[in-house]
Each structure stands twice: as structure tokens, then as C-alpha cells.
């Protein structure tokens, strides 16, 4: 594979190597609504970046503006120092893997992949196409037409067709949405492998949080035309800054509470009579009411009175109201004395018997896993929008 | 499922009967006519005497009109293709909410008769009409030049009358094209013009081929336009056939000429479709 | 092995079926011949039902009959009142050839055309009489016809004694010009040669009209001409066409072009010019002579009301009736005495030359020679070659 070698063409490839993609105050208004509101975003060169959000959040519009398929209402798009805001799509060193692939049905696989090179008058097209088809493991299918291929194969052709141009930025618009679950998982790994191999900047748009977390170095969670939070998958998951992120990215227990004190590096919150402490870097409000958040797998459950392997934040008086056994783990719903049901996921380590429905339990978590969100945010934001 | 084995055949029966009565029988009748004894007449009767020399006679006497018909029809088809493509493209991609209105406008001329529409072109192209006046004012036409009774008028009439047959299949073809394919071409470094040649045009080929056939075939056999808008120097093979059948009563030559026209057109269509690579139309 | 032999067997069967179909196809072709259409009016007859059925079925051209209007009683209504015959009148003749096509299968096979009387132009009337589709009229029942038919319409070659036909209305074929656009045109020869008319002249596709005027322009007689004279006339038209003098050969759609100025002068039918009601359009009898034609009443074979048809003919040859009709339709009235009768109907029309041409004018009219079927073929073909080729 010689992807890094041949850089003779001039349109797509600058001499100085990969550059960051920077969006500044990017806004797109349509007749009846604003799809993207003053978006600021920097995608570091060579990273795998995911734009994650529910449908209608503006992620695809953002992508299309980068590709040049939509014109921004205001704001700028830069590649390094080069302003490409008003550049024609066919002059941008950016390629797209379209949702549903948009393969040319009248051309065979070879010619689909060769399309971009031919348009730029590149020599030695056949050799490069051959190599690219090897990369996506389709070298034997070169003379088939797209409609004769399976969804997964078409997906790989679409990827090859874009990648062969070695764009500075490769845009992927829900590229796996049409595939079944199993195929999607293997393609996720495949695409990630290819990205690491070619070292290009990938911007991936998806509404599938698991997909985003599996593949991306950095995720930007979008909602209502703005970015709610951006960071590595672990950062976003472990320390969400909004209820939307807390709910959209995995699941969260959000429990109403009031800040009792904020001193040093700990914020103390009075939560239905129990004082819980939260590290200050995870507390996104310092006064008044707030939501105490804890991920279900961080919630520890034990029969009433038995010791729990966690210091602090100990609550009693819970009753198991639902037990779902899913093999690797068991998911409990525990009704707390104040009426709220908390989710708790427990690994089936075999250390203790699975609790029965109706069992009286105590609940606890390590303080460093909890987070605190402002009470003015909607507790249900992002919870029901996935898929 | 044995019960359903013949259902398909039963369903085909009405169409087969229709074709049998209204295509196969007239076809044999025409074939027979081309082999009539040329000494016969409408009143004394015609016998099928296998007089194949009718074909030689017909070709010898009417090669000019035959050639002219193919030539006019070809020019009209090319003009229709260019105009029709632009129009269909505009309707499919640019018309927005006016799309249906524009489609109705394309079909609207069919609400009046072919004859009336062609006659109205006589007024438009008249020697004292505004088109000629305008062109004369611009000195694009001399004082004594005219449009009526010239090939220009006949071809203009053909273009006008058969344009909808080009636009509709082209529109159907263009409308089916996924705009994301055109976006994809742009994304892959194709300028709008290159994208059109490499993606839009190839994908609209079935419509273009169908439109070309629907325009060329009736144009080549048309006689109304030549009769109303042309002069004696623009007679097409349709005029000759009509004349031979109704005025001269020379069924044998008329039949031979009709069969010849049919064979030429079928041969051209087959070659064309092979060349255009849309065999699935056959 | 079974598969491969099955396949080749299938191929053989297919080929065989193809050959058989082809052969069968050729075999059925002779069935599509057309029969001889000649009939004998003496044998192809039926019993006349006139005595028991007071009916008459008439087919005519549109615009050829006066109509009832407050207080005005049409000649047709008057006929029904007077005779008690119920007339079924239809204007379903638009074209001689089209009407011919409509009745050829019945009359050509001695079957009833469901009509008792129809009106066709001379040459088509001649053709039908010649092939025996038309019944002779009983002279005793149409005394007015023989008494009152104007002289210029007597003794036509194809029915010298008016045994089979009675002219309904007549018209002239001459020339017309647009006086607002061009100076007077007096002869057919001018149409074919005057430089200021070049490319602005149309002639009629009716072979008998155009060739009749051309023969006259050559100094020949359209009622009796030789093969040489015919060829000369054809050459004359061919030359005019080749010179670009003639713009087009037209059917009855020439008058609009004349009025619009696309055409400056043309060969024309008198009735069209009168009907156009455009004061710039002038109809001229060419100096060389003009062609006269008539639409003729004919009784087809197997008419079941021939006696009534004869009564009708006799009625329309009464001068008063003819004058009334002529005042309405504006064609040449073929009935002697109608001009005098017109005094009472509409005095302003008594001297209208389009209805009552003067004796001098009528003296310049000519009919076209009666043609045998083979001559029709030959002449129509010559003419089509000139107008078409």
C-alpha cells in the first residue's frame, strides 16, 4: 500500500502536508429553521473525528458545508490557512462517503473508484485503483456494477472511491446506516483500521453513539445546531457536561439534589437526605439545585445491611423492582425511598447470587464517578432520541 | 400452484388479441399490398402476384422523398433532443413547485388537434407574419426570403409537434436520477460540466434513446407538416404514400414504399439501440 | 447428455417453427388481394319501396342547403310539406375520395350503401357511373331536368344525355389575385410566367382543374386532347415549378394564404373567393378560358326510394326552387329560368356573375375529358410526379 507515496497532483494536496480543519462561527439558516448556529470547531489533522447527534441536530448540514454542497449563511471554513468557505466543491481537497454511498450505477467498480483521479487527469490510474481495491479487499470485483454488490461491498467501494483521492479531509455521512448490526460492527473496525493506515483526517457523522465511541479519537456531540460538548469518548462518557450528553451518550441516573457546600476540590450535595460528594472538576454547578449523575455500571447494589465495596455515598431503603439478565451482566431497577428508580448494571462475576425482584437493597457508588449538572437543564434531554 | 400456471397466458390474451387484430393483420395486409400486381386498380381489383419489382419501382421513383424524410426527421430529432433535454432538465431539477405546471404545459398542445396546431404555424411563419418581419428588420432575412414553404418551416413544424415525445421520457429518466450522484461527481472533482457529461447524461440515456425513437419514427412518416408548411420541394415520403393511396390509387407502389420505409426505420432503430448501449429497450 | 440433446432438439424445433411460420405467413398474403369492384346497374337492383315508405335518404356536402329561419321556409322543408316524404338529410360528404372510400366496399360488392341520393363532383360521378354503381334516372320522372338544365352543362362526355346524373350546383375554376398586393392578373399563362409573381403562386392539387387550365393556356381543348398535348401541358407545369414560379400545390386551404399575402395570385374556385368575403380578393376568368365543374346528384344501386329521389331532382329543377337555393348557397345555379325567378327572391342577386354567369362567360367554360380507369391512373401519376417529384 503506497498511499503516502504518490502526491503528484496539485488540486487536492497542498505541499505542506496535512492541516487542521477549522470552522469559525459557522451558521446555516434555511427558510424555516436554523440548522447550524455559530459553530466553532477545530478538527486536528490526522484525527478521526465524529459529529454525533440525533437526526436534525445539524451534523449533516455541517458536513455538507465542509464538502461545499451547502453554502454557509455566515462564518468561515479553513483548512490550515486556506479559506475554503466559498470554494467550489470540486476544487476542495475534501471527499465524501455519502449516506447510501451514491455510487455511479452506470460505471463498474473500477471506474467508480477511478472517477476522481480521472477528473484530475492523474496518470497511472489503473495501478492506484488496483491498490485501493486491494485495501478494501474488493480487487476481484473490479468489473462488477454497483447494483450487483451487497451493501457492505458497496460501502467499501464508496470508501475506496473517496480515499483514493487522498483528501485532506474525508467526510463520512452516516456511512454505515444502511448495514445490519453485525456488518456495521466489522465495518467500524475496518474503517478505523484504514484511517490509522492512511493517516488522513476523517470526519464522521453519525447518530449512533456506540459507533462514534468505537471509532473516533474525538467526538463532538451536537444538539439543536450547536455543539453540546466535545472531547475524547472517555471524557464525554465519564464527565458529561450536560444532561443531553449524559443521556444521549450511554445512560445515566440523574437524581435531584441541592448543593450544600463547595469547598476545596469537593462539592457536597444534599440528595434526598443523603450527602454525596462530587469532585469539583466534575461539578458543573456550584450553587443551588442540581442533578447528581451516576452511570448505571458505577452503581453498586447489595442486599440490605451487607457491606458494599465503596466508600461513601451510601443509601439504604432501596427495593429491586426489575431484574434483566443479559448474560455478561444483570440490569436492575431499584426504587429508592424518594420514589425514583435507579438503574444499576452488575457484572455477572458469580461473586454473589443474582438479586430477586422485591429484594431490599442498599445502593452506593464511588464519589469520583458521580457528576453534577445544573438543575435548569432538562433531565430527559437526549434520553429518547436515539434511533 | 399448478392452478396458477396458465394465469400469465390468460392475462396476456387481451393484449395478444388486440395486437393480432390491429397490428398483425394490417401488417400482413400492407405486406400483401406491396406485392400487388401494379396493373390492378381500386376498381378492377388488385391481386397478390408477388411482384417484388414494386420495391425497385418505388425506390427508383421516390428515393428523393425517402431520403428527404430521413434527413428532415433526423434534423428535427437532433433539435428536439437539444431543446427537449434543456427543458426536461429544467423541469426535473430547477422547476421546484412549478414542476407539475410545466409538465402540464408540455402536454397542453395535445389538447388541441395536430392539424390545428400545425395550421397555426402557418400564421406564425407567414411571409407577412411577425417572425419574418422581425428577421427582415434584423437583416437576417432578405426582403424576398420566406420561411413558409422551406425546409426550415417543415422541420420547425416537426420539432414543435414531436417535442413532447422527447421531453416526457427524458423527464422521466432525469427525474429518477439521485441528486446525490451529481453531488458525488462534484465532490470527486468533476466541474458541473464534466459532471453532466460523465454522470447526468449517461444516466439519462434510456430517456434520450426512447425520446429519440418516439420523435424520429413518427417524424420520418409524417406528411401533415410537409403538406401544410412545405412546398412541392419539401414533400416527404408520407406525402407520396398518401398521394399514391388516395389520389393515384397506385396501391402497389404505395405498399412497397410503406414497407421500405418500415424496414429502413426498423434497421436504423436496431443499429441505434445497439450503438447507444441500451439493448434492454428492445 | 439428456440435457444437451434436449437443447439441440429445442433449437431444431424452434428453427422449424420459424420456417413454418414464415411459410404460413407467405401463404396468407394472397388473401389480402382486393376484388373487382365493377357492377351492373341493370342487375344490381332491388324493389323500390317508395310507394309504401315515404322516406328519402340524402348525403350532401356541408353548406349546400338553405335552412329554416324565422318565417323563411327552406326548400327542403317545402319539399317535405309538398310531397309528404320524410327526408333524412346528412351533410357527410367532405371529400370525393373520402366518400368513395366510405362506399367502395358496399357498392363495389353490390350491397346497399343505405343512401338514396348523393352529390359528387363530375370526375367522381363519372367514375362511379363507369363502374356501374349508379342507377339511370327515368326521364319521364325528371322532366324539369331535361327541360331546364343550362346548356353549358349538357352533353358532358361521361354522361352525354344526363341519364345518370343531375347537376346540383356548379362552380368555376379560374384564377384569383390579391388586388392590394399585385396588379391585375388576367391569364393563366401570367400565373406561370409573370416575374413579379415568382414564388408567390399556388396551383390546385386537383389534376383536372390545373391540367384543364394548362391545356387551355396551351391552346388545347381539355375536353378532347391528345397524348402529345397532355405531355406538353405536363412539361409546362414542370418547368414553372422548376423555375420556382410555383410555391405549392394546395387543396382547399389556399384562400388564407392569398388573403394573408403569402400568395399573390393562385388558381382558385369561384365559390371560395365569394365565401371569403374579402374585397381585395378578385376572381378572374382567365383569358384562355376557365374550367366548369358540378356536383351531381346520383342515385346509387340498391336505393330503395329511387322514385322519391327522382321527385327530389325534379323539384330542385323548378326555377323558383333553384333561385331560392342559389340565393342561399352562392354557387352557379344550373337551372334555366332561375335568374328570372330570382327577381322575386332577391333582386340584388339577379345579375351576380358568380350565381348567373353571363352567356359570354359560360361560353368560355370547359369541362375535362371523361377518362377510363387506366387513363386516370396514368394522368394522376404524371400529375403527381410534377406536383411531387
Short mmCIF file of C-alpha atoms in Angstrom, two decimals, chain C residues 103-380:
data_model
loop_
_atom_site.label_atom_id
_atom_site.label_comp_id
_atom_site.label_asym_id
_atom_site.label_seq_id
_atom_site.Cartn_x
_atom_site.Cartn_y
_atom_site.Cartn_z
CA UNK C 103 -68.91 3.37 -50.00
CA UNK C 104 -66.44 1.32 -52.06
CA UNK C 105 -66.88 -1.85 -50.05
CA UNK C 106 -70.66 -1.79 -50.30
CA UNK C 107 -71.29 -0.50 -53.79
CA UNK C 108 -68.31 -2.46 -55.13
CA UNK C 109 -69.85 -5.67 -53.80
CA UNK C 110 -73.44 -4.89 -54.78
CA UNK C 111 -74.50 -4.16 -51.26
CA UNK C 112 -76.68 -1.28 -50.16
CA UNK C 113 -74.94 2.00 -49.30
CA UNK C 114 -78.02 2.88 -47.19
CA UNK C 115 -78.45 6.05 -49.24
CA UNK C 116 -80.88 7.02 -51.95
CA UNK C 117 -79.13 10.10 -53.29
CA UNK C 118 -75.70 11.69 -53.01
CA UNK C 119 -73.83 14.56 -54.65
CA UNK C 120 -70.36 14.06 -56.13
CA UNK C 121 -68.09 16.08 -58.38
CA UNK C 122 -68.02 15.34 -62.10
CA UNK C 123 -64.96 13.12 -62.24
CA UNK C 124 -66.02 11.02 -59.28
CA UNK C 125 -69.55 10.83 -60.64
CA UNK C 126 -68.08 9.70 -63.95
CA UNK C 127 -66.00 7.07 -62.23
CA UNK C 128 -68.97 5.64 -60.35
CA UNK C 129 -71.18 5.62 -63.40
CA UNK C 130 -68.43 3.90 -65.35
CA UNK C 131 -68.11 1.05 -62.85
CA UNK C 132 -71.87 0.59 -62.78
CA UNK C 133 -72.66 1.76 -59.27
CA UNK C 134 -75.27 4.34 -60.33
CA UNK C 135 -78.88 3.77 -61.40
CA UNK C 136 -80.21 5.50 -64.53
CA UNK C 137 -82.90 8.13 -63.91
CA UNK C 138 -86.29 7.66 -65.56
CA UNK C 139 -86.56 10.62 -68.00
CA UNK C 140 -90.32 10.64 -67.59
CA UNK C 141 -89.97 11.33 -63.89
CA UNK C 142 -87.44 14.15 -64.19
CA UNK C 143 -88.89 16.31 -66.98
CA UNK C 144 -87.66 19.53 -65.32
CA UNK C 145 -84.07 18.32 -65.51
CA UNK C 146 -84.17 17.80 -69.25
CA UNK C 147 -86.21 20.93 -69.75
CA UNK C 148 -84.29 23.37 -67.53
CA UNK C 149 -80.64 22.26 -67.36
CA UNK C 150 -78.46 25.09 -68.63
CA UNK C 151 -76.85 24.40 -71.99
CA UNK C 152 -73.26 24.52 -70.84
CA UNK C 153 -73.83 21.51 -68.61
CA UNK C 154 -75.46 19.38 -71.28
CA UNK C 155 -73.61 16.85 -73.32
CA UNK C 156 -70.75 16.14 -70.90
CA UNK C 157 -68.57 13.33 -72.16
CA UNK C 158 -69.14 10.98 -69.26
CA UNK C 159 -72.97 11.28 -69.27
CA UNK C 160 -74.00 12.93 -72.56
CA UNK C 161 -77.74 12.63 -72.05
CA UNK C 162 -77.77 13.14 -68.27
CA UNK C 163 -79.06 9.59 -67.95
CA UNK C 164 -77.42 9.04 -64.59
CA UNK C 165 -76.64 12.44 -63.16
CA UNK C 166 -78.23 15.81 -62.45
CA UNK C 167 -76.04 18.80 -61.54
CA UNK C 168 -76.82 20.14 -58.06
CA UNK C 169 -74.61 23.24 -58.09
CA UNK C 170 -71.69 24.27 -60.29
CA UNK C 171 -68.56 26.27 -59.84
CA UNK C 172 -65.77 27.72 -61.89
CA UNK C 173 -62.07 27.13 -61.69
CA UNK C 174 -60.10 30.18 -62.71
CA UNK C 175 -57.61 32.45 -61.08
CA UNK C 176 -57.73 34.77 -58.11
CA UNK C 177 -55.38 37.51 -57.02
CA UNK C 178 -55.00 39.89 -54.13
CA UNK C 179 -55.54 43.33 -55.63
CA UNK C 180 -53.99 45.05 -52.63
CA UNK C 181 -50.69 43.34 -53.32
CA UNK C 182 -50.31 42.94 -57.06
CA UNK C 183 -51.60 44.38 -60.28
CA UNK C 184 -54.30 42.67 -62.25
CA UNK C 185 -53.71 39.08 -63.32
CA UNK C 186 -55.64 38.16 -66.44
CA UNK C 187 -54.43 34.85 -67.74
CA UNK C 188 -53.29 31.50 -66.52
CA UNK C 189 -50.15 31.99 -68.56
CA UNK C 190 -49.33 35.01 -66.38
CA UNK C 191 -49.56 32.83 -63.29
CA UNK C 192 -46.98 30.52 -64.80
CA UNK C 193 -44.59 33.17 -66.03
CA UNK C 194 -45.01 36.70 -64.62
CA UNK C 195 -41.76 37.57 -62.78
CA UNK C 196 -43.44 39.68 -60.08
CA UNK C 197 -45.43 36.61 -59.02
CA UNK C 198 -42.42 34.33 -58.78
CA UNK C 199 -42.65 32.06 -55.76
CA UNK C 200 -45.98 33.58 -54.77
CA UNK C 201 -48.28 31.40 -56.85
CA UNK C 202 -50.19 28.31 -55.83
CA UNK C 203 -51.97 25.82 -58.05
CA UNK C 204 -54.59 23.24 -57.08
CA UNK C 205 -53.78 19.60 -56.47
CA UNK C 206 -56.93 18.69 -58.43
CA UNK C 207 -55.42 17.27 -61.59
CA UNK C 208 -58.44 18.05 -63.79
CA UNK C 209 -58.62 21.69 -62.74
CA UNK C 210 -54.95 22.54 -63.10
CA UNK C 211 -54.31 20.47 -66.19
CA UNK C 212 -57.53 21.75 -67.75
CA UNK C 213 -56.40 25.36 -67.37
CA UNK C 214 -52.90 24.46 -68.53
CA UNK C 215 -54.26 22.74 -71.64
CA UNK C 216 -56.34 25.85 -72.30
CA UNK C 217 -53.31 28.05 -71.84
CA UNK C 218 -51.53 25.91 -74.44
CA UNK C 219 -54.44 26.43 -76.79
CA UNK C 220 -55.70 22.88 -76.42
CA UNK C 221 -59.14 21.57 -75.55
CA UNK C 222 -59.42 19.88 -72.14
CA UNK C 223 -62.46 18.00 -73.36
CA UNK C 224 -60.53 16.37 -76.13
CA UNK C 225 -56.77 16.29 -76.12
CA UNK C 226 -54.02 14.06 -77.42
CA UNK C 227 -51.21 12.36 -75.56
CA UNK C 228 -48.76 14.88 -77.01
CA UNK C 229 -50.84 17.81 -75.88
CA UNK C 230 -51.04 16.24 -72.44
CA UNK C 231 -47.27 15.80 -72.24
CA UNK C 232 -46.70 19.37 -73.36
CA UNK C 233 -49.02 20.64 -70.66
CA UNK C 234 -47.31 18.50 -68.02
CA UNK C 235 -43.94 19.84 -69.17
CA UNK C 236 -45.25 23.38 -68.93
CA UNK C 237 -46.18 22.88 -65.26
CA UNK C 238 -42.94 21.08 -64.55
CA UNK C 239 -40.98 23.98 -65.99
CA UNK C 240 -42.92 26.58 -63.99
CA UNK C 241 -42.24 24.56 -60.89
CA UNK C 242 -38.57 24.13 -61.68
CA UNK C 243 -38.27 27.90 -62.27
CA UNK C 244 -39.54 28.49 -58.74
CA UNK C 245 -42.63 30.25 -60.03
CA UNK C 246 -44.96 27.94 -58.13
CA UNK C 247 -44.84 27.90 -54.40
CA UNK C 248 -47.15 25.00 -53.67
CA UNK C 249 -49.91 22.76 -54.87
CA UNK C 250 -52.82 23.08 -52.50
CA UNK C 251 -56.16 21.57 -51.61
CA UNK C 252 -58.88 23.89 -50.40
CA UNK C 253 -56.58 25.70 -47.99
CA UNK C 254 -55.16 28.27 -50.41
CA UNK C 255 -57.52 31.16 -49.72
CA UNK C 256 -55.99 32.03 -46.33
CA UNK C 257 -52.55 32.31 -47.89
CA UNK C 258 -53.98 34.57 -50.59
CA UNK C 259 -55.72 36.78 -48.05
CA UNK C 260 -52.61 36.89 -45.83
CA UNK C 261 -50.40 37.91 -48.72
CA UNK C 262 -48.21 34.83 -48.59
CA UNK C 263 -49.53 34.13 -52.05
CA UNK C 264 -50.23 36.92 -54.53
CA UNK C 265 -52.18 35.01 -57.13
CA UNK C 266 -53.42 31.50 -57.50
CA UNK C 267 -55.61 29.02 -59.25
CA UNK C 268 -58.94 29.22 -57.42
CA UNK C 269 -62.52 28.06 -57.18
CA UNK C 270 -65.13 30.79 -57.61
CA UNK C 271 -67.19 29.79 -54.56
CA UNK C 272 -64.17 30.05 -52.25
CA UNK C 273 -63.44 33.57 -53.37
CA UNK C 274 -67.08 34.58 -52.88
CA UNK C 275 -67.23 32.92 -49.48
CA UNK C 276 -64.01 34.60 -48.29
CA UNK C 277 -65.86 37.98 -48.33
CA UNK C 278 -62.57 39.86 -48.69
CA UNK C 279 -62.85 42.81 -51.06
CA UNK C 280 -59.17 42.55 -52.02
CA UNK C 281 -59.61 39.06 -53.42
CA UNK C 282 -60.70 39.07 -57.02
CA UNK C 283 -61.84 36.04 -59.02
CA UNK C 284 -60.96 36.19 -62.68
CA UNK C 285 -61.97 34.04 -65.60
CA UNK C 286 -58.63 33.54 -67.35
CA UNK C 287 -58.46 34.86 -70.88
CA UNK C 288 -57.67 31.37 -72.19
CA UNK C 289 -60.92 30.02 -70.73
CA UNK C 290 -61.97 28.55 -67.41
CA UNK C 291 -62.98 25.14 -66.13
CA UNK C 292 -66.51 24.46 -65.02
CA UNK C 293 -67.41 21.64 -62.70
CA UNK C 294 -70.53 20.46 -60.98
CA UNK C 295 -71.53 18.39 -58.05
CA UNK C 296 -74.03 15.91 -59.34
CA UNK C 297 -77.00 14.16 -57.78
CA UNK C 298 -76.61 10.41 -58.19
CA UNK C 299 -78.88 7.51 -57.25
CA UNK C 300 -76.75 4.50 -56.17
CA UNK C 301 -77.53 0.84 -56.85
CA UNK C 302 -79.94 -0.75 -54.35
CA UNK C 303 -81.55 2.56 -53.46
CA UNK C 304 -84.94 1.64 -52.06
CA UNK C 305 -86.52 5.05 -52.74
CA UNK C 306 -85.48 5.86 -56.29
CA UNK C 307 -88.91 7.30 -57.19
CA UNK C 308 -88.61 9.77 -54.32
CA UNK C 309 -85.08 10.68 -55.39
CA UNK C 310 -86.39 11.46 -58.85
CA UNK C 311 -89.16 13.52 -57.35
CA UNK C 312 -86.49 15.47 -55.43
CA UNK C 313 -84.43 16.07 -58.57
CA UNK C 314 -87.45 17.23 -60.46
CA UNK C 315 -88.38 19.57 -57.59
CA UNK C 316 -84.95 21.21 -57.46
CA UNK C 317 -85.12 21.84 -61.20
CA UNK C 318 -88.13 24.11 -60.76
CA UNK C 319 -86.74 27.65 -61.42
CA UNK C 320 -88.31 29.14 -58.27
CA UNK C 321 -86.85 26.44 -56.02
CA UNK C 322 -83.46 26.71 -57.73
CA UNK C 323 -83.45 30.50 -57.30
CA UNK C 324 -84.23 30.21 -53.60
CA UNK C 325 -81.42 27.72 -53.09
CA UNK C 326 -78.95 29.75 -55.19
CA UNK C 327 -79.68 32.89 -53.17
CA UNK C 328 -78.50 30.94 -50.15
CA UNK C 329 -75.52 28.93 -51.35
CA UNK C 330 -73.95 31.39 -53.86
CA UNK C 331 -72.81 28.82 -56.38
CA UNK C 332 -73.64 28.72 -60.06
CA UNK C 333 -77.25 27.74 -60.47
CA UNK C 334 -77.63 25.03 -63.15
CA UNK C 335 -81.32 25.74 -63.78
CA UNK C 336 -82.65 27.82 -66.67
CA UNK C 337 -85.29 30.32 -65.64
CA UNK C 338 -83.89 30.64 -62.12
CA UNK C 339 -82.39 34.01 -62.99
CA UNK C 340 -85.86 35.35 -63.82
CA UNK C 341 -87.29 33.69 -60.73
CA UNK C 342 -84.57 35.38 -58.66
CA UNK C 343 -86.33 38.73 -59.20
CA UNK C 344 -88.86 37.64 -56.62
CA UNK C 345 -86.37 36.03 -54.26
CA UNK C 346 -83.60 38.65 -54.09
CA UNK C 347 -83.39 41.20 -56.94
CA UNK C 348 -79.83 42.17 -55.94
CA UNK C 349 -78.58 38.74 -56.98
CA UNK C 350 -80.13 38.64 -60.44
CA UNK C 351 -77.00 39.98 -62.07
CA UNK C 352 -74.46 38.33 -59.78
CA UNK C 353 -71.98 36.69 -62.15
CA UNK C 354 -70.98 34.12 -59.54
CA UNK C 355 -74.52 32.73 -59.49
CA UNK C 356 -75.65 33.50 -63.01
CA UNK C 357 -72.60 33.81 -65.26
CA UNK C 358 -73.26 35.67 -68.46
CA UNK C 359 -73.62 33.78 -71.66
CA UNK C 360 -70.21 35.09 -72.75
CA UNK C 361 -68.67 33.91 -69.55
CA UNK C 362 -70.30 30.50 -69.84
CA UNK C 363 -69.12 30.27 -73.40
CA UNK C 364 -65.54 30.29 -72.10
CA UNK C 365 -66.08 27.38 -69.73
CA UNK C 366 -64.77 23.91 -70.35
CA UNK C 367 -65.13 20.51 -68.76
CA UNK C 368 -62.44 17.85 -68.51
CA UNK C 369 -62.40 14.82 -70.76
CA UNK C 370 -64.01 11.67 -69.38
CA UNK C 371 -61.24 9.25 -68.52
CA UNK C 372 -61.04 5.50 -68.47
CA UNK C 373 -59.67 3.97 -65.29
CA UNK C 374 -56.27 3.28 -66.88
CA UNK C 375 -56.11 6.90 -68.03
CA UNK C 376 -56.97 8.14 -64.53
CA UNK C 377 -54.04 6.11 -63.26
CA UNK C 378 -51.64 7.34 -65.91
CA UNK C 379 -52.65 11.00 -65.74
CA UNK C 380 -52.85 11.14 -61.97
#
